[in-house]
CSV table of C-alpha atoms in Angstrom, one decimal:
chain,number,residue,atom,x,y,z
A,1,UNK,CA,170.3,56.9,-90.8
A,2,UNK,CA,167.1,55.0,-88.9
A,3,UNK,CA,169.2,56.3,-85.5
A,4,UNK,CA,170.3,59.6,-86.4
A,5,UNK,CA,166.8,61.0,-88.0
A,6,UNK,CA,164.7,58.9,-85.4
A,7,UNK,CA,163.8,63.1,-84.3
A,8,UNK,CA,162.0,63.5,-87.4
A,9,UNK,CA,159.5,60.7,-86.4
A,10,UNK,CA,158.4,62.7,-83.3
A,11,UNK,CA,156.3,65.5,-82.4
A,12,UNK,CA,157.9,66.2,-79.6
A,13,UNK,CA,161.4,65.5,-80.4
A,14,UNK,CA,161.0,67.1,-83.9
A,15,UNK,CA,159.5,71.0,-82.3
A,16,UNK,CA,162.7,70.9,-80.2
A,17,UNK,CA,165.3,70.4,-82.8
A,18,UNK,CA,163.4,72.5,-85.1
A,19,UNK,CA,163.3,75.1,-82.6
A,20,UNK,CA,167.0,75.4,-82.6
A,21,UNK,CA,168.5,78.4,-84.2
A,22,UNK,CA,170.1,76.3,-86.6
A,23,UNK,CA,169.2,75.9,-90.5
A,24,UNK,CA,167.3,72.3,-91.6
A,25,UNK,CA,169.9,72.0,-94.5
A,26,UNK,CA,173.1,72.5,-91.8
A,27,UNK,CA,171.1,70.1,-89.5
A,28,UNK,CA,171.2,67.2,-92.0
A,29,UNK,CA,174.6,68.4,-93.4
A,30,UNK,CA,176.0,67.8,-89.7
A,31,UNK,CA,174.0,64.5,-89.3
A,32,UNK,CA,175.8,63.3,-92.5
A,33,UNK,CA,178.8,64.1,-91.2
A,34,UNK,CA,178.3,62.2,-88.2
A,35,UNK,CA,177.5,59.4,-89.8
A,36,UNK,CA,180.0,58.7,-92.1
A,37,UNK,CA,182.8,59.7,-89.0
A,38,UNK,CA,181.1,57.3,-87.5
A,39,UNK,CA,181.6,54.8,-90.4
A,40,UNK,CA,184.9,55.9,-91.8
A,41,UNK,CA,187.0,55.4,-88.5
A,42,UNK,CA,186.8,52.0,-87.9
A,43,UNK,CA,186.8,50.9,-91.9
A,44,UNK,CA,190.1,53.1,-92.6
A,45,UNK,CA,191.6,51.4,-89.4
A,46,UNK,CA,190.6,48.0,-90.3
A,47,UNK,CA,192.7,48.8,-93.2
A,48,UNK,CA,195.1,50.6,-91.9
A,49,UNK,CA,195.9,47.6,-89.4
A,50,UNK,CA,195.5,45.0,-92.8
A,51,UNK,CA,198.2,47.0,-94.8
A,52,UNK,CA,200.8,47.2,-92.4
A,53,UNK,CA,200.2,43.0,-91.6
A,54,UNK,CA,200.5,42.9,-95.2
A,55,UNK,CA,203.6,44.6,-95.8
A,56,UNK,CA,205.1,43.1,-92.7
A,57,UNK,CA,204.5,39.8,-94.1
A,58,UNK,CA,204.4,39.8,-97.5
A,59,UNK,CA,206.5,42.6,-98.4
A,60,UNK,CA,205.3,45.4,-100.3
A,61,UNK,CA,202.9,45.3,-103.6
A,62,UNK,CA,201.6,48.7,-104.5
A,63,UNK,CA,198.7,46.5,-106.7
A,64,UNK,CA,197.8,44.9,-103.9
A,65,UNK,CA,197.6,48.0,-101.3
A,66,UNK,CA,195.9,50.0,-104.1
A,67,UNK,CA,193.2,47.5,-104.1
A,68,UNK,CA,193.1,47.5,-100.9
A,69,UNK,CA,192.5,51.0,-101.0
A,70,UNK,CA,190.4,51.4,-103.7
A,71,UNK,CA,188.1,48.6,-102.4
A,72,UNK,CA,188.3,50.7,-98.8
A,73,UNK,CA,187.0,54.2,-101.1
A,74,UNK,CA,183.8,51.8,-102.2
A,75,UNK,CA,182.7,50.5,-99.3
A,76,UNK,CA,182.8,54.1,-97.7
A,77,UNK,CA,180.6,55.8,-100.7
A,78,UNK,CA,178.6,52.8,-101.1
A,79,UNK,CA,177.3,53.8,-97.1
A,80,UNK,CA,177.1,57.2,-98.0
A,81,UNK,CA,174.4,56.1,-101.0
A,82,UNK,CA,173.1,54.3,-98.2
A,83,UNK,CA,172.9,56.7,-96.0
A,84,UNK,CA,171.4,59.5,-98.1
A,85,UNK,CA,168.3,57.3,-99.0
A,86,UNK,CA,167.9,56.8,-95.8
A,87,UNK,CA,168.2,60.3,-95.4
A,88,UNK,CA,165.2,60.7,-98.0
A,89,UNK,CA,163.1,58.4,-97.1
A,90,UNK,CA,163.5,59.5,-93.6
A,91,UNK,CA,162.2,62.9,-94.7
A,92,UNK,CA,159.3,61.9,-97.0
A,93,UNK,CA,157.8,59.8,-94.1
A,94,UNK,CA,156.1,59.9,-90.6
A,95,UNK,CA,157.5,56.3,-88.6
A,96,UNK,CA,160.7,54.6,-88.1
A,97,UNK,CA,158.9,51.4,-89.5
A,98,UNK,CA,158.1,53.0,-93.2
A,99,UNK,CA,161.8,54.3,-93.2
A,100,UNK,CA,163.4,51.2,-92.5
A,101,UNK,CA,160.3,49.5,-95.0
A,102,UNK,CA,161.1,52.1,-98.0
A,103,UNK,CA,164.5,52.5,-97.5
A,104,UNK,CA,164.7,48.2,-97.4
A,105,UNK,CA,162.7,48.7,-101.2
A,106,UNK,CA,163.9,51.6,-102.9
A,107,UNK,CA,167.6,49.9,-102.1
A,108,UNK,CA,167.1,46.1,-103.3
A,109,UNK,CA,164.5,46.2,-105.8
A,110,UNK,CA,166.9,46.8,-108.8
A,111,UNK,CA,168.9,43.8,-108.4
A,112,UNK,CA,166.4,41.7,-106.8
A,113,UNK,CA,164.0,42.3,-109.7
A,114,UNK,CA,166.7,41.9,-112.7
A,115,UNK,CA,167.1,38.3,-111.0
A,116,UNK,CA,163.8,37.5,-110.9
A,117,UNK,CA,163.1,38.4,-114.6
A,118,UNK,CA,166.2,37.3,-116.0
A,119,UNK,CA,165.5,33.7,-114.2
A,120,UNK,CA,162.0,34.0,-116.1
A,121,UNK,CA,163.9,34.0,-119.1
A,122,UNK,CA,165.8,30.9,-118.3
A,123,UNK,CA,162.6,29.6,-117.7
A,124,UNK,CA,160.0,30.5,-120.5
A,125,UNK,CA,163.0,31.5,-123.4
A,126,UNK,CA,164.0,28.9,-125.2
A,127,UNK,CA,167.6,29.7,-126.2
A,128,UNK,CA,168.1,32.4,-123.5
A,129,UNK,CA,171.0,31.8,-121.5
A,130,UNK,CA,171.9,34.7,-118.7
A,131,UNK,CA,175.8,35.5,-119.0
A,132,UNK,CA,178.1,35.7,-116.0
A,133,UNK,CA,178.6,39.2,-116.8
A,134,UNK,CA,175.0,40.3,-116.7
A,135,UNK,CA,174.3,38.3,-113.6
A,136,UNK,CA,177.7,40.4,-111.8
A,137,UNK,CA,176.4,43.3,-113.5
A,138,UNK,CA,172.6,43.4,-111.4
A,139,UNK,CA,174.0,42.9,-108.2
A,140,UNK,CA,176.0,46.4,-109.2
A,141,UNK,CA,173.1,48.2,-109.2
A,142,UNK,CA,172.6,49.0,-105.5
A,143,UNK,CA,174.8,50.0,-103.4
A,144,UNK,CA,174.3,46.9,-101.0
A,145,UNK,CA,175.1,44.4,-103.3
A,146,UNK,CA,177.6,46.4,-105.3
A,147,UNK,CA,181.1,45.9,-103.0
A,148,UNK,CA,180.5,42.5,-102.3
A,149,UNK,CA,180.4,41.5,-106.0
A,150,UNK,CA,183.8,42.4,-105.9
A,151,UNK,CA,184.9,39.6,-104.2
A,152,UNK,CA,184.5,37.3,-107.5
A,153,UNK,CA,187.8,39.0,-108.6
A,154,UNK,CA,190.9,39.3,-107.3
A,155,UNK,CA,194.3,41.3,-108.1
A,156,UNK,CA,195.3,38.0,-109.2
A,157,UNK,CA,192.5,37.1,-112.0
A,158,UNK,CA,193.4,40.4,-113.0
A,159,UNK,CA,196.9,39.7,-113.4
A,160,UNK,CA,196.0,36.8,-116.2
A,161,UNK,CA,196.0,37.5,-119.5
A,162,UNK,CA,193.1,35.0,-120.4
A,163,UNK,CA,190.7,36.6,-117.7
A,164,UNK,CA,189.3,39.4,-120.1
A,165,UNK,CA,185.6,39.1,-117.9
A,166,UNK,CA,187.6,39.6,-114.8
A,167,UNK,CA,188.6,42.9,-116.1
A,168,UNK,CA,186.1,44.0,-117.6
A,169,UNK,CA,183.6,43.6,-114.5
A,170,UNK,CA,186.1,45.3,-112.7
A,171,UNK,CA,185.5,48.7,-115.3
A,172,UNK,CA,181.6,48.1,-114.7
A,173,UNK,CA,182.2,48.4,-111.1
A,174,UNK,CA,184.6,51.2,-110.8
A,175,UNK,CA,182.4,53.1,-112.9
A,176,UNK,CA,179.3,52.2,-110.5
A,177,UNK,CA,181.0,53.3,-107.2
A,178,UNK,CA,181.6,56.2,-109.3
A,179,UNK,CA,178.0,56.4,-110.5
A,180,UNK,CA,176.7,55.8,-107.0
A,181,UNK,CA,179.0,59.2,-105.5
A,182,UNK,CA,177.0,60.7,-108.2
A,183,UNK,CA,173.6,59.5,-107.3
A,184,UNK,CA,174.4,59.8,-103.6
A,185,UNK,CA,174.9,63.3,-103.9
A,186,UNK,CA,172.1,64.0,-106.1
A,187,UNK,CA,169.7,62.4,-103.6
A,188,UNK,CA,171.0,64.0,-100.4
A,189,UNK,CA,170.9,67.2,-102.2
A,190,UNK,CA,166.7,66.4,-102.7
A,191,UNK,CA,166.3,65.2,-99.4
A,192,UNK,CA,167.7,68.6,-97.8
A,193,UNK,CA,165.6,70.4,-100.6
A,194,UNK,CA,162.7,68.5,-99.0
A,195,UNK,CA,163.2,69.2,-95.5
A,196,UNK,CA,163.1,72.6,-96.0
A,197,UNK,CA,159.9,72.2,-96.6
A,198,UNK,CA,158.5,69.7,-94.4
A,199,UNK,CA,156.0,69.9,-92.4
A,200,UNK,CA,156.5,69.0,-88.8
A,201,UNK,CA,153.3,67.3,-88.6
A,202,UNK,CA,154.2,64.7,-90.9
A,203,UNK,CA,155.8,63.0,-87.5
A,204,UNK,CA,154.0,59.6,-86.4
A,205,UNK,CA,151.5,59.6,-89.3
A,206,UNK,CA,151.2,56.8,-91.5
A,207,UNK,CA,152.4,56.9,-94.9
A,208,UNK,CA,148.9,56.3,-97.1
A,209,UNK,CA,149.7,58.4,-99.6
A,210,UNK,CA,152.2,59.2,-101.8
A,211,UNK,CA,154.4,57.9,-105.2
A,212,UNK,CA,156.3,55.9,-102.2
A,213,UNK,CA,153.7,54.4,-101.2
A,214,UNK,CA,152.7,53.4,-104.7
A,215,UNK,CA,155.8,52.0,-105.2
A,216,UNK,CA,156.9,49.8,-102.6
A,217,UNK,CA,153.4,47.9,-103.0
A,218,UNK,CA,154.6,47.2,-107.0
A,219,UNK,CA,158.1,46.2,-105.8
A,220,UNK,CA,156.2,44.2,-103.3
A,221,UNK,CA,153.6,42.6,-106.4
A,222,UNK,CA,156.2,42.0,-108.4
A,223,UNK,CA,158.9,40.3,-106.5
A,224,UNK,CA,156.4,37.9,-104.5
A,225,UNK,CA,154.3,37.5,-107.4
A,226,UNK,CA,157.0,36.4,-109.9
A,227,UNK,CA,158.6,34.2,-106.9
A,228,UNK,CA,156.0,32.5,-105.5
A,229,UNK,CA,155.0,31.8,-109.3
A,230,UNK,CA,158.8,30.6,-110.3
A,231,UNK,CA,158.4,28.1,-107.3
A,232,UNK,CA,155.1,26.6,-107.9
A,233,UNK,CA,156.3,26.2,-111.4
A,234,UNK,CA,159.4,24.2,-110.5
A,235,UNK,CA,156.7,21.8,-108.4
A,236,UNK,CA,154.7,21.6,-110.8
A,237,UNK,CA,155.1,18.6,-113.5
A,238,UNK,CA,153.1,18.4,-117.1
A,239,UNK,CA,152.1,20.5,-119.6
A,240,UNK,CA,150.0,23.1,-117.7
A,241,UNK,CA,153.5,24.3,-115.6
A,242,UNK,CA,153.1,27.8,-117.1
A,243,UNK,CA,149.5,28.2,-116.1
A,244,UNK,CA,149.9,26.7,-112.7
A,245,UNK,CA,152.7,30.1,-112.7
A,246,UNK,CA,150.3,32.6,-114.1
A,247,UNK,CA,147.3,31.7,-111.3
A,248,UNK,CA,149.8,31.5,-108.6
A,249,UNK,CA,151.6,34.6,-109.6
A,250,UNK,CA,148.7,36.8,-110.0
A,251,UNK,CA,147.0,35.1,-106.3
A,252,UNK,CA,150.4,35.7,-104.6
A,253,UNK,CA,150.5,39.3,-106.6
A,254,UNK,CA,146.8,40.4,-105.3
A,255,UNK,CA,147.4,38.9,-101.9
A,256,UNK,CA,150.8,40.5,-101.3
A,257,UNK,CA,148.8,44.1,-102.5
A,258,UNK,CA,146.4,43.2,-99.5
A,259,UNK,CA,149.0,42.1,-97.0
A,260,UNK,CA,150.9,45.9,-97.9
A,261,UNK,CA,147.8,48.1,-98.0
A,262,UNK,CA,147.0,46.8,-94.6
A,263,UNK,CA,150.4,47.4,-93.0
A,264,UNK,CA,151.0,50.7,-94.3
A,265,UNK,CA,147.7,52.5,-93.2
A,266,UNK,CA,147.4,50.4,-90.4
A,267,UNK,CA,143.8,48.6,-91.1
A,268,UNK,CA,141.3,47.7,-93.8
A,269,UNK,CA,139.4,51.1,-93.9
A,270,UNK,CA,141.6,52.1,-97.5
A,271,UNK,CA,141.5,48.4,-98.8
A,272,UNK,CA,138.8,48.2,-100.7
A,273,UNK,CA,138.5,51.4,-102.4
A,274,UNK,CA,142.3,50.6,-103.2
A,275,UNK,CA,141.5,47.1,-105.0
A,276,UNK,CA,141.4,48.5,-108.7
A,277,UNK,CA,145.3,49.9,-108.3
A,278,UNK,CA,146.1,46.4,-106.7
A,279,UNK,CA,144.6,45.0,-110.3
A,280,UNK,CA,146.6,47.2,-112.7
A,281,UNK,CA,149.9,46.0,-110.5
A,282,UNK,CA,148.8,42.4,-110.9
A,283,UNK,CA,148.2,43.1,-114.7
A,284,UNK,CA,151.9,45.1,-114.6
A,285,UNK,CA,153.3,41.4,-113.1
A,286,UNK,CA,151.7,39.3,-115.4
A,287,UNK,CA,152.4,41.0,-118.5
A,288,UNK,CA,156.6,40.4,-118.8
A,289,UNK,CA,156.0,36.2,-118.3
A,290,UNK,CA,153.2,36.6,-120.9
A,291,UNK,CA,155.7,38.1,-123.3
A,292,UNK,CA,157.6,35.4,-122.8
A,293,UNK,CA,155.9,32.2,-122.5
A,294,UNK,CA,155.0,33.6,-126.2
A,295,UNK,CA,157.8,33.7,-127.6
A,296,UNK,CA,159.4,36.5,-126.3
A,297,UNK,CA,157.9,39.1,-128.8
A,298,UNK,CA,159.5,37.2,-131.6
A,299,UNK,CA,162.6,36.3,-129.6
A,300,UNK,CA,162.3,32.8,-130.2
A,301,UNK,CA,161.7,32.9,-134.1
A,302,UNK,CA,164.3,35.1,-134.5
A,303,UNK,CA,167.2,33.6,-136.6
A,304,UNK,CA,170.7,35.3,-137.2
A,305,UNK,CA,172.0,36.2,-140.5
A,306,UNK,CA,174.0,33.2,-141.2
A,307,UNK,CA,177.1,35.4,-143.4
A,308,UNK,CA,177.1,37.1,-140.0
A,309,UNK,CA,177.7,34.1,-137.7
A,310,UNK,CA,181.4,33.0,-136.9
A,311,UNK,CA,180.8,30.3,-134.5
A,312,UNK,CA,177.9,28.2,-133.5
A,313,UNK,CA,178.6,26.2,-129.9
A,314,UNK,CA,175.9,23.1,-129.5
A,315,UNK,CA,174.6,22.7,-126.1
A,316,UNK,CA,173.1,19.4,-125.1
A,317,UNK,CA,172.2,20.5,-121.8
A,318,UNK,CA,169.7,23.4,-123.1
A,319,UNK,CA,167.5,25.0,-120.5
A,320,UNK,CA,167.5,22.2,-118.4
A,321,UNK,CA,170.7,22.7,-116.8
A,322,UNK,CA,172.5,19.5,-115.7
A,323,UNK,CA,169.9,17.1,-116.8
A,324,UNK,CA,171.4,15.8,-120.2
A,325,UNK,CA,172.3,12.4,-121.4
A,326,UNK,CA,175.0,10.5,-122.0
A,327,UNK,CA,177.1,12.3,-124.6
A,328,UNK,CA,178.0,8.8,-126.2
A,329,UNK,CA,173.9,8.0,-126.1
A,330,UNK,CA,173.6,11.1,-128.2
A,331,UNK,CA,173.5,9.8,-131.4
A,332,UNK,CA,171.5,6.6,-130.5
A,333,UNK,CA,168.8,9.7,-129.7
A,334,UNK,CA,165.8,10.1,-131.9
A,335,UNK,CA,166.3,13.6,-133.7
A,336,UNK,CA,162.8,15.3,-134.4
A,337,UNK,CA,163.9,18.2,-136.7
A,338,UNK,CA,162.0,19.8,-139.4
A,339,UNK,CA,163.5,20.8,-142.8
A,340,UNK,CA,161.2,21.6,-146.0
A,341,UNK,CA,158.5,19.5,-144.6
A,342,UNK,CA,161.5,16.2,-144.5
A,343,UNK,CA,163.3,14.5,-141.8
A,344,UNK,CA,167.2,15.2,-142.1
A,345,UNK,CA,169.6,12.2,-141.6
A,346,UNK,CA,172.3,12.6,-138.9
A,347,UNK,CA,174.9,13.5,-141.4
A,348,UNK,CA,173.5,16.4,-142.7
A,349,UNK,CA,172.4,17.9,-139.9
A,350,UNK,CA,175.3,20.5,-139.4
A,351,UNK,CA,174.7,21.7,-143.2
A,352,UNK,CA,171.3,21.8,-142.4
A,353,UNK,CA,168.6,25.1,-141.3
A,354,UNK,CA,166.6,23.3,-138.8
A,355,UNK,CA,163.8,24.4,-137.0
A,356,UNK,CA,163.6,22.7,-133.4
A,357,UNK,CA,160.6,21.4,-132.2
């Protein structure tokens, strides 16, 4: 995309294409095309060459060629979703550098940002434990990440009976290479609507204004903010760990506004005048790890309707991973539980409500 629309970025390139007798919407409609030739031909004979190896060797399984095949379809409309970002970004800005910038944002955020905030809740939730399935299911939602989740499943997992997540993060992702040939179309459709209308001066002029703009700098808070805060909170050792996250997180937030403001106008002259949007993105950062280093807006009082529960599993380990005891020390553990103001003995702890402390 970055080489193939690298016309757009200059004024003199972009007055000679668009002084061709040739419509803007064919123009990116034959630059697509090109594109995904160029992409297509060596992924369909990389398989090509792997099926026939296979069969030569192995003999041959339809399961496994279709899943070959089928993996072969992703990849190829995954770089299409790709490419047609590209393709609007490339039209909504002026330089190379905020097209490879935006499209970098617009493309990783989703997941990169679920992780982020579903690690806080491993972090500030007691009782919240992120599922395999949910973890597989954010790296589904770009179309970088999306194929090579695959790889965590194979025809054979598939092939077991007892493997029910196997299949069903298989569904989730058939239906999100599905879902992205959707959204890839969609977009390139509103990048050629765009380009219609583009102005030819937008070549080599900074992007300084813009929802874009707007929204790579909150990407930008957000993910260095919470991450910078997540690792001072792991150094940190005591009882004030989640303030030492919250005054890193919103320094690291507010600086990283700076550092972006900067770069994408080129110089300081917009920085100031720019600091009270900076302050609503730090507030945005800081209000989800409020929530829940609070409790989770009631998350952590919450307590299930015990003719509803069928099983309850105990875990020792908790929120802090692989640092538990001895399960044979466990009973020789003091027990500080709380049940109508009294102590409960051992043995009556599993017929017991307790609230943990």
């Amino acid at each position: 995309g970055l080489l193939l629309h690298g016309y757009m970025h200059s004024r003199k390139a972009v007055d000679v294409y668009h002084a061709l007798p040739v419509s803007r919407g064919r123009l990116l409609g034959v630059n697509a095309a090109a594109a995904m030739t160029m992409i297509a031909i060596p992924v369909v004979a990389s398989d090509l060459v792997i099926s026939v190896a296979q069969v030569f060797q192995f003999g041959f399984d339809a399961q496994r060629l279709g899943w070959l095949w089928l993996d072969c379809l992703g990849w190829l409309i995954c770089a299409f979703a790709v490419y047609a970002v590209t393709t609007f970004v490339s039209v909504c800005v002026g330089t190379v550098f905020d097209t490879l910038v935006f499209s970098g944002v617009l493309l990783l955020s989703m997941p990169v940002l679920l992780g982020l905030y579903l690690l806080l809740g491993n972090t500030f939730l007691y009782g919240w434990i992120t599922s395999e399935s949910v973890s597989y299911t954010a790296l589904m939602l770009s179309p970088v990440t999306l194929m090579p989740s695959r790889f965590q499943f194979s025809p054979s997992d598939l092939a077991d009976p007892a493997d029910q997540l196997a299949r069903q993060l298989l569904g989730r992702s058939n239906l999100a290479v599905l879902a992205w040939l959707v959204l890839g179309l969609l977009i390139f459709w509103a990048a050629v609507r765009i380009y219609r209308v583009r102005r030819s001066e937008l070549a080599e002029t900074t992007t300084s204004r813009g929802v874009l703009q707007v929204l790579v700098k909150l990407v930008g808070v957000l993910v260095c903010g919470t991450a910078l805060g997540l690792l001072f909170f792991a150094l940190q050792n005591g009882e004030q760990r989640e303030s030492v996250f919250f005054f890193w997180a919103a320094v690291t937030g507010l600086l990283t506004y700076c550092i972006i403001e900067v770069i994408l106008n080129r110089g300081f002259r917009t920085l100031v005048r720019s600091l009270p949007l900076g302050a609503c993105m730090v507030a945005v950062l800081l209000a989800c790890p409020a929530a829940m280093a609070t409790g989770g807006l009631g998350y952590e009082q919450r307590v299930p309707d015990l003719d509803r529960v069928a099983s309850v599993e105990v875990s020792y380990t908790g929120r802090y991973g692989g640092f538990s005891p001895d399960p044979v020390q466990l009973e020789e553990m003091p027990l500080v539980a709380q049940e109508n103001g009294q102590e409960p003995d051992l043995d009556t702890i599993n017929q017991s409500r307790i609230t943990r402390r």
